[in-house]
Tab-separated table of C-alpha atoms and ligand atoms in Angstrom:
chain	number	residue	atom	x	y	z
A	1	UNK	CA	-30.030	117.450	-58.044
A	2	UNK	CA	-32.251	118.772	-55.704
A	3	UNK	CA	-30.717	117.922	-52.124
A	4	UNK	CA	-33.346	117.912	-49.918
A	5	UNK	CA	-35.134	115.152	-52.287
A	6	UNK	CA	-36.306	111.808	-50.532
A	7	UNK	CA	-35.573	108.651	-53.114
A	8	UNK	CA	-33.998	106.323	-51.471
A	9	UNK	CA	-34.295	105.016	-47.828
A	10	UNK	CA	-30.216	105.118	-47.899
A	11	UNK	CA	-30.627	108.755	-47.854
A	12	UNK	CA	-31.396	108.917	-44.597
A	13	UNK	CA	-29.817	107.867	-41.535
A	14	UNK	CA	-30.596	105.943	-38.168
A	15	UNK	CA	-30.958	109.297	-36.349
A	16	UNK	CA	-33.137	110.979	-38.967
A	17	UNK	CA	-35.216	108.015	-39.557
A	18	UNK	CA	-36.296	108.199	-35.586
A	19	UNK	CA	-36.305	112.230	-35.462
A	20	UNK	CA	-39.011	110.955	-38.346
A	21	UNK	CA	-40.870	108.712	-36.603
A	22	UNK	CA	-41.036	111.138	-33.695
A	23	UNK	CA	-42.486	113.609	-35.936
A	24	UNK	CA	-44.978	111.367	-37.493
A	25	UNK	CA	-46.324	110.877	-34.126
A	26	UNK	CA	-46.639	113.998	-33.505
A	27	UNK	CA	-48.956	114.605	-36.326
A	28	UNK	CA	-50.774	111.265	-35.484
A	29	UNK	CA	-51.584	112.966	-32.122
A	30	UNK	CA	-52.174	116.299	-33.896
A	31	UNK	CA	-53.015	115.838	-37.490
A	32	UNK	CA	-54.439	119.144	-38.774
A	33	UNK	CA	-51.859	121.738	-39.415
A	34	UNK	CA	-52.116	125.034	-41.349
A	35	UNK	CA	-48.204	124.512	-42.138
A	36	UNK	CA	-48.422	124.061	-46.139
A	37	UNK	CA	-50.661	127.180	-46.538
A	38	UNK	CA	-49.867	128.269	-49.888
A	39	UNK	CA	-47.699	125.462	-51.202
A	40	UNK	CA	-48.718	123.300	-53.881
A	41	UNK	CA	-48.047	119.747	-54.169
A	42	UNK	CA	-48.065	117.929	-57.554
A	43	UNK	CA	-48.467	113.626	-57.203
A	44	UNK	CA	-47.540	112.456	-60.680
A	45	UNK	CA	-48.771	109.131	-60.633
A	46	UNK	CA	-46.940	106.766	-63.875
A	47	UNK	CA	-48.189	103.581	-61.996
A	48	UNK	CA	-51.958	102.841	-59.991
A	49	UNK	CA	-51.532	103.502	-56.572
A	50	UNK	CA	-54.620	103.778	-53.975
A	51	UNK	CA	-53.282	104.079	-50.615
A	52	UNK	CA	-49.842	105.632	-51.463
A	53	UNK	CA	-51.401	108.664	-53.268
A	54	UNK	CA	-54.640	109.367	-50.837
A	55	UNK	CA	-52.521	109.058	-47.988
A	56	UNK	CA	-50.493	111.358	-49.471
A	57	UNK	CA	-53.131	113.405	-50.357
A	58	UNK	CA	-54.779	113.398	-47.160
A	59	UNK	CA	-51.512	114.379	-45.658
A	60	UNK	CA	-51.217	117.354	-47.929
A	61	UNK	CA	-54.945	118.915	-47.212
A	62	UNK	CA	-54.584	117.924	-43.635
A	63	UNK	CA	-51.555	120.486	-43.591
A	64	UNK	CA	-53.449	123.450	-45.397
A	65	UNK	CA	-51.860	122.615	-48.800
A	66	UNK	CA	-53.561	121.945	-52.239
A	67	UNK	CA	-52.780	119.103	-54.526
A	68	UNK	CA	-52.460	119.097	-58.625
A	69	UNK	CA	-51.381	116.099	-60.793
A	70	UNK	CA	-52.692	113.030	-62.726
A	71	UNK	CA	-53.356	109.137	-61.377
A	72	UNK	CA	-53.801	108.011	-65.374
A	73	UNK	CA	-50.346	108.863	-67.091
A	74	UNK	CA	-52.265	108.305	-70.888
A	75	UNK	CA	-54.234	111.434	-70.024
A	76	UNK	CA	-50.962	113.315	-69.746
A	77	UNK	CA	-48.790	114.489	-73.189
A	78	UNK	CA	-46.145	111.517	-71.873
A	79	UNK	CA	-48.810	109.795	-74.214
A	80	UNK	CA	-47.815	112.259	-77.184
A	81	UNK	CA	-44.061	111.488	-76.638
A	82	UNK	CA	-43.289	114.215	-73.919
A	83	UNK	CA	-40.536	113.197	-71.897
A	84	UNK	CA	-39.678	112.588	-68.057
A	85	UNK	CA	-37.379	115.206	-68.151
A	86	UNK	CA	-39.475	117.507	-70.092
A	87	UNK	CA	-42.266	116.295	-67.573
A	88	UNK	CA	-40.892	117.347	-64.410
A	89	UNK	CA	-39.318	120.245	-65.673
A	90	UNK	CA	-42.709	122.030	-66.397
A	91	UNK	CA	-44.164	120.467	-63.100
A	92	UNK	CA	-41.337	121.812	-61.120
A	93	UNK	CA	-42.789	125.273	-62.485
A	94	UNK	CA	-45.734	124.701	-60.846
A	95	UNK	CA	-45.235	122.788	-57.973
A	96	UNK	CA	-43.160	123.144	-54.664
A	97	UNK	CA	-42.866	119.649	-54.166
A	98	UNK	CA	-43.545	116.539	-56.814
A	99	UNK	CA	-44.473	112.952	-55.575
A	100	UNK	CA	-43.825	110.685	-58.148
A	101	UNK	CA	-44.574	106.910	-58.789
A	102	UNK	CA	-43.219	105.517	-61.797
A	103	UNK	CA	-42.766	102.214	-62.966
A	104	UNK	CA	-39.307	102.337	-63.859
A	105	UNK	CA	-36.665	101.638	-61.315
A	106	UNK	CA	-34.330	104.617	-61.150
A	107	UNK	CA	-37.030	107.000	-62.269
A	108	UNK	CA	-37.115	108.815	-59.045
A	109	UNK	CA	-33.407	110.151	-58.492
A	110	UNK	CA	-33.392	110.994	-62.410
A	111	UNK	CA	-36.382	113.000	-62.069
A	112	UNK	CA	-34.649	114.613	-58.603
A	113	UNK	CA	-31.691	114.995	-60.915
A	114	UNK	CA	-33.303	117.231	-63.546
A	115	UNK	CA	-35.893	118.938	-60.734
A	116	UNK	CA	-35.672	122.306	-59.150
A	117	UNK	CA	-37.895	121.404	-56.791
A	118	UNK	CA	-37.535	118.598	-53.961
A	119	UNK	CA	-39.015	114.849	-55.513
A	120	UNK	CA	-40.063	112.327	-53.174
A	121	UNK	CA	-40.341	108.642	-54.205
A	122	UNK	CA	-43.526	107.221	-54.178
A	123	UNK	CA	-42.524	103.869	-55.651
A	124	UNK	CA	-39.917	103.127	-58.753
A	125	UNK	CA	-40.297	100.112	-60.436
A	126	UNK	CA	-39.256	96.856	-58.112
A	127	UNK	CA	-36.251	99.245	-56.882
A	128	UNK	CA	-37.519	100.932	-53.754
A	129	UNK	CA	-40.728	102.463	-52.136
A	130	UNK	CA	-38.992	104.697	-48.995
A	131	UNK	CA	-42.459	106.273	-47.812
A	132	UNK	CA	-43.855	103.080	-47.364
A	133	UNK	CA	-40.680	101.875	-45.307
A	134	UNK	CA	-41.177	104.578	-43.199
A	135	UNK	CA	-44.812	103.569	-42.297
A	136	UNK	CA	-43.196	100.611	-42.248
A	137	UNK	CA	-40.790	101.474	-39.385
A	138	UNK	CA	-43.803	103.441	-37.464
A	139	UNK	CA	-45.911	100.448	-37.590
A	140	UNK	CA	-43.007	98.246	-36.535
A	141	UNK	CA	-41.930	100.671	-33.412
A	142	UNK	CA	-45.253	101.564	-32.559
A	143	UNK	CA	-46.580	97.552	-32.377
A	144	UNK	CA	-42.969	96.257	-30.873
A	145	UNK	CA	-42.028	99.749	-28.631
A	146	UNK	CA	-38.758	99.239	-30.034
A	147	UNK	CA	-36.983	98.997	-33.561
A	148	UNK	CA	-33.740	96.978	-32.282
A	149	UNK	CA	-33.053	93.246	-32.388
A	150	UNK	CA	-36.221	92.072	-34.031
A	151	UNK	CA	-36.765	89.108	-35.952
A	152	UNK	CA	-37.996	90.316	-39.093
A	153	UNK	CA	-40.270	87.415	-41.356
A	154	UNK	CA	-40.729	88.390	-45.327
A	155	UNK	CA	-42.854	86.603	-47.232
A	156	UNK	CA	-43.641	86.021	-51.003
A	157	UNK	CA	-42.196	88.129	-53.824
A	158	UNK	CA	-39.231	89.255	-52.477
A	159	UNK	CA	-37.254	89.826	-56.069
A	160	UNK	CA	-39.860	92.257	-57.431
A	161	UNK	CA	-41.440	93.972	-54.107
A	162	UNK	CA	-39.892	97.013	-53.893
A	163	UNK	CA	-41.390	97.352	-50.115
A	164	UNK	CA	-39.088	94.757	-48.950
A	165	UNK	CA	-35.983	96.174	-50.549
A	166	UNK	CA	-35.905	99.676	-48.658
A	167	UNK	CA	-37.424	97.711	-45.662
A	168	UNK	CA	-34.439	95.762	-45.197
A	169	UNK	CA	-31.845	98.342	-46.174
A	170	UNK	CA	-33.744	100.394	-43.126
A	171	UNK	CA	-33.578	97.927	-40.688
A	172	UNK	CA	-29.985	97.372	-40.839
A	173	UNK	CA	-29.447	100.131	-38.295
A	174	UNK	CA	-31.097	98.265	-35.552
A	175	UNK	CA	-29.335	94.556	-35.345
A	176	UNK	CA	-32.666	92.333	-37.213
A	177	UNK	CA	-32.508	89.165	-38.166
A	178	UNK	CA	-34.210	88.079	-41.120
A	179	UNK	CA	-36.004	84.796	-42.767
A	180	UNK	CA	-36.679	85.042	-46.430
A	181	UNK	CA	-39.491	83.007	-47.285
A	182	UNK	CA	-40.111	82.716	-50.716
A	183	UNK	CA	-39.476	80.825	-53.530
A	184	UNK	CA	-36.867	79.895	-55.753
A	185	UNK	CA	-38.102	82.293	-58.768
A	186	UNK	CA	-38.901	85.217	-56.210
A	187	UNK	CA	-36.097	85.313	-53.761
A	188	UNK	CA	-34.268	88.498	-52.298
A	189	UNK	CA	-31.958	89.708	-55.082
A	190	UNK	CA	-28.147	89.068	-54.323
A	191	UNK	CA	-27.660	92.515	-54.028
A	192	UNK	CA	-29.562	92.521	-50.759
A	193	UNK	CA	-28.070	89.373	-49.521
A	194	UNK	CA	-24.560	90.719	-49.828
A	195	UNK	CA	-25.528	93.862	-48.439
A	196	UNK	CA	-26.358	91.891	-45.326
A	197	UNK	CA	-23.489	89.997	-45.334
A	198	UNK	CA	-21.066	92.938	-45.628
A	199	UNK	CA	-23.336	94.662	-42.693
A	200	UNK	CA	-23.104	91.670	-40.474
A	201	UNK	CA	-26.955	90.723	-40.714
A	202	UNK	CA	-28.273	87.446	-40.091
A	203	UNK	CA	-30.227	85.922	-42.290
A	204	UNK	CA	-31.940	82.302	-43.880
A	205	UNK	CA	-33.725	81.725	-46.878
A	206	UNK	CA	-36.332	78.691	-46.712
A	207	UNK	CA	-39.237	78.055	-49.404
A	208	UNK	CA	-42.112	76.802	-47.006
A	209	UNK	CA	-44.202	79.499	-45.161
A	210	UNK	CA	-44.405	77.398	-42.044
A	211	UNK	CA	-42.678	77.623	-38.788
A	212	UNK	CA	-42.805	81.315	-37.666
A	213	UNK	CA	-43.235	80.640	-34.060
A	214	UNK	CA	-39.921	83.206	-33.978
A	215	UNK	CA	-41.017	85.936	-35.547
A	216	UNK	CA	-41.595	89.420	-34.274
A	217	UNK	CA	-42.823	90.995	-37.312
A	218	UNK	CA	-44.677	88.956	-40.592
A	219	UNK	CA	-44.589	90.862	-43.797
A	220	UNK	CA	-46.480	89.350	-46.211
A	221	UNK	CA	-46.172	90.709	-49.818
A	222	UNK	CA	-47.971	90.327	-53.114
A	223	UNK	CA	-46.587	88.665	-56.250
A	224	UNK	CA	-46.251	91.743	-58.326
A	225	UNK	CA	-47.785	90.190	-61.251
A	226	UNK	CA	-47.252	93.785	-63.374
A	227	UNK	CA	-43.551	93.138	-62.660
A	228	UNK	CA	-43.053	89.524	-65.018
A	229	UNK	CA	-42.159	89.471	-68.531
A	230	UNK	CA	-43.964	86.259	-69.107
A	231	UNK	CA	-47.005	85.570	-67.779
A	232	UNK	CA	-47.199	81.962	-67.573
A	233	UNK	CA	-44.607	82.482	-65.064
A	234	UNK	CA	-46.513	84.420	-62.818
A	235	UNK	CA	-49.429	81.972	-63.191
A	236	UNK	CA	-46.831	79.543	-61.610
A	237	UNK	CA	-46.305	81.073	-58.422
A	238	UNK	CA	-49.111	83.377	-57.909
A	239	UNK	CA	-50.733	81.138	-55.197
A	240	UNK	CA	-47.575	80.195	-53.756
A	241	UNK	CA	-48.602	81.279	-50.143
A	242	UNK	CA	-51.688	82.129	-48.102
A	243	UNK	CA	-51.441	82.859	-45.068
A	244	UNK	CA	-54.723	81.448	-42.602
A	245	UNK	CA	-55.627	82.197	-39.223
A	246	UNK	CA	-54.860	79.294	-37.771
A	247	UNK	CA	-50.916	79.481	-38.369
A	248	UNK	CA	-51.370	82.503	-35.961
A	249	UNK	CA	-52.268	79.820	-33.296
A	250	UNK	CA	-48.191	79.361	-32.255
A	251	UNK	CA	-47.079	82.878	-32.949
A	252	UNK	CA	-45.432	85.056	-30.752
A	253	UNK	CA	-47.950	86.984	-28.177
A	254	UNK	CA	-46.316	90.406	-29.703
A	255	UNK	CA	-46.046	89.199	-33.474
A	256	UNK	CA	-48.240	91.405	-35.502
A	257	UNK	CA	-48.361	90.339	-39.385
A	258	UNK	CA	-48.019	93.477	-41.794
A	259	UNK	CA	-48.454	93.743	-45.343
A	260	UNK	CA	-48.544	96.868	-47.544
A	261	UNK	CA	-51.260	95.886	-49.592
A	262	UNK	CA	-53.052	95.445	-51.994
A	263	UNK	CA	-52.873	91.861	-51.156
A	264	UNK	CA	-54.719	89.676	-53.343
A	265	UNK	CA	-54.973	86.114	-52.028
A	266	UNK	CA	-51.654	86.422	-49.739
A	267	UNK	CA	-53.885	86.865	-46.077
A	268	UNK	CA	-57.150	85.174	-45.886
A	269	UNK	CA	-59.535	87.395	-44.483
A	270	UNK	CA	-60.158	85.539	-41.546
A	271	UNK	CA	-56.882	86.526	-40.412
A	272	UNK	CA	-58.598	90.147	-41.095
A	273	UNK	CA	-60.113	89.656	-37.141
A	274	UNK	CA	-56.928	88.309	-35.718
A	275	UNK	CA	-55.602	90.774	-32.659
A	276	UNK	CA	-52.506	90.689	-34.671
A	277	UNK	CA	-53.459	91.744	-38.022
A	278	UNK	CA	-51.801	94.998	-38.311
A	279	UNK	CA	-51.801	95.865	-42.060
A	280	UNK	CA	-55.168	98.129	-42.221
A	281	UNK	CA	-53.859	99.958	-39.194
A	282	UNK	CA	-50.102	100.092	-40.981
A	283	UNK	CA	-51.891	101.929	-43.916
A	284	UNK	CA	-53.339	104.432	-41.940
A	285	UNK	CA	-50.311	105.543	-40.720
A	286	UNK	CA	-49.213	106.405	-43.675
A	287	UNK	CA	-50.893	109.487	-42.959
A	288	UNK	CA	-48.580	110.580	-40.163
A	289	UNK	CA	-45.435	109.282	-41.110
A	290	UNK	CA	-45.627	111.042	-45.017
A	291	UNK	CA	-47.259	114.850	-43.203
A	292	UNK	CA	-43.746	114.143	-41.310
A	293	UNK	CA	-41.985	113.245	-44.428
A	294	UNK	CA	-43.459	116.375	-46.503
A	295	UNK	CA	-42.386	118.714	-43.845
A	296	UNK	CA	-38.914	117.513	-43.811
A	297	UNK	CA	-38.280	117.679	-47.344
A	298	UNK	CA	-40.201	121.096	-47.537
A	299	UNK	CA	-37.766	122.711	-44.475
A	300	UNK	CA	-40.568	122.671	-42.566
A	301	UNK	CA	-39.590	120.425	-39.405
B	401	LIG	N1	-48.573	100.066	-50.467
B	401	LIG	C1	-48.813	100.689	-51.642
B	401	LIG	O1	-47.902	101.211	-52.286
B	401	LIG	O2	-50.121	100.660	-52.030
B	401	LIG	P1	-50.672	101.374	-53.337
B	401	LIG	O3	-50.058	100.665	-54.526
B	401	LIG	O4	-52.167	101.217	-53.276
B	401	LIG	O5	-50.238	102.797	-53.301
């Protein structure tokens, strides 16, 4: 396995995740950086993706470096047969560093398993998306100047959203308290329930997305309808919430509602105008917070 790897939010630790963030402002302040001159960067996209890959991408020229790879896996030979391992094997040839999405969960640390060069999640399956926590955790420090004691609102498909998963596991270094708002066929696996419980966390599961007159952060989430065996099921819950400007009306002064998008009909767009619509702004700093990420796993920082 190829230590330095990033594919799981676990593998880092309250004191690296805020050396991070510190980073990532740094190159929000000072974004173009000749510091991957020479290094090639291979995104291997197995799953769409629009702002995880540009922002990656972006990142990548911003720093000097240049970018190979593929966004349509059926254009690759994984379409003749060719496996993952075989995949990343020749890649790792090529590459100095490979982002990967794929859509099975696990995919990530088996490709870091059989790489010889450092892999960085980019999403696997509905297991964990660590790059977007991060943003995550920038967005959340930068709108609330703190990460500590926060009361964190998730909303929607919280079984398959991956973004939720390494949010939570993340947040468990600084004291949150969470409501899980979903409903009963999406709510937060047991796994994550128990991993509060053995860490102390707070938290309460309701099915309405109603009161949030406590809440410091809103994360709103997508039903990830690529994620459901059956469709009819999805059909049953995909309008489950929406989320309107006028349920802002009670919020908190400092509550700030992210999302890490796409959305599809979670956030009406008039909430798009709202002083605390945060999620186009979150995106962008995805920017920052994956040149910081790069450098880290590249030695760089
Ligand atoms: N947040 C996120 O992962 O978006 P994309 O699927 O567009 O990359």
């Amino acid at each position: 396995m190829n230590q330095s790897s990033f594919v799981c939010i676990s593998d880092y630790s309250k004191e690296k995740i805020l050396r991070i963030l510190a980073k990532a402002a740094e190159f929000e302040a000072t974004p173009n950086r000749n510091l991957l001159e020479n290094k090639v960067v291979a995104t291997l996209f197995f799953e769409p993706s629009t702002r995880t890959r540009l922002s990656f991408e972006t990142a990548v020229n911003r720093l000097g470096g240049r970018v190979i790879g593929f966004t349509d896996s059926a254009t690759t030979s994984s379409s003749k047969g060719e496996t993952l391992k075989d995949t990343i094997s020749m890649v790792s040839n090529y590459a100095d560093l490979i982002i990967m999405r794929h859509p099975l969960d696990g995919a990530a640390k088996y490709a870091s398993e059989v790489s010889s060069v450092p892999v960085i999640n980019a999403g696997d399956g509905s297991n964990q998306h660590p790059t977007q926590t991060m943003l995550d955790l920038y967005s959340i420090q930068k709108t609330q100047g703190t990460l500590e004691n926060l009361n964190i609102f998730m909303v929607g498909d919280l079984k398959y959203g991956r973004t939720v998963h390494s949010l939570l596991i993340a947040m468990s270094h600084f004291n949150p308290s969470f409501t899980f708002i979903s409903p009963d066929e999406l709510k937060m696996p047991e796994e994550y329930k128990q991993f509060c419980y053995e860490k102390g966390i707070k938290y309460t599961e309701v099915s309405e997305l109603k009161d949030i007159s406590q809440a410091d952060i809103l994360y709103m989430t997508r039903v990830q309808r690529e994620r459901f065996l059956d469709i009819m099921e999805y059909e049953k819950v995909k309008n489950i919430y929406t989320l309107k400007n006028k349920m802002l009306d009670k919020s908190k002064p400092n509550l700030r509602v992210l999302h890490p998008l796409p959305r599809v009909n979670e956030i009406d767009t008039d909430v798009d105008e709202n002083e605390k619509a945060y999620y186009f702004q979150q995106a962008r700093n995805g920017v920052f917070t994956r040149q910081a990420i790069i450098c880290d796993v590249l030695g760089l920082i």
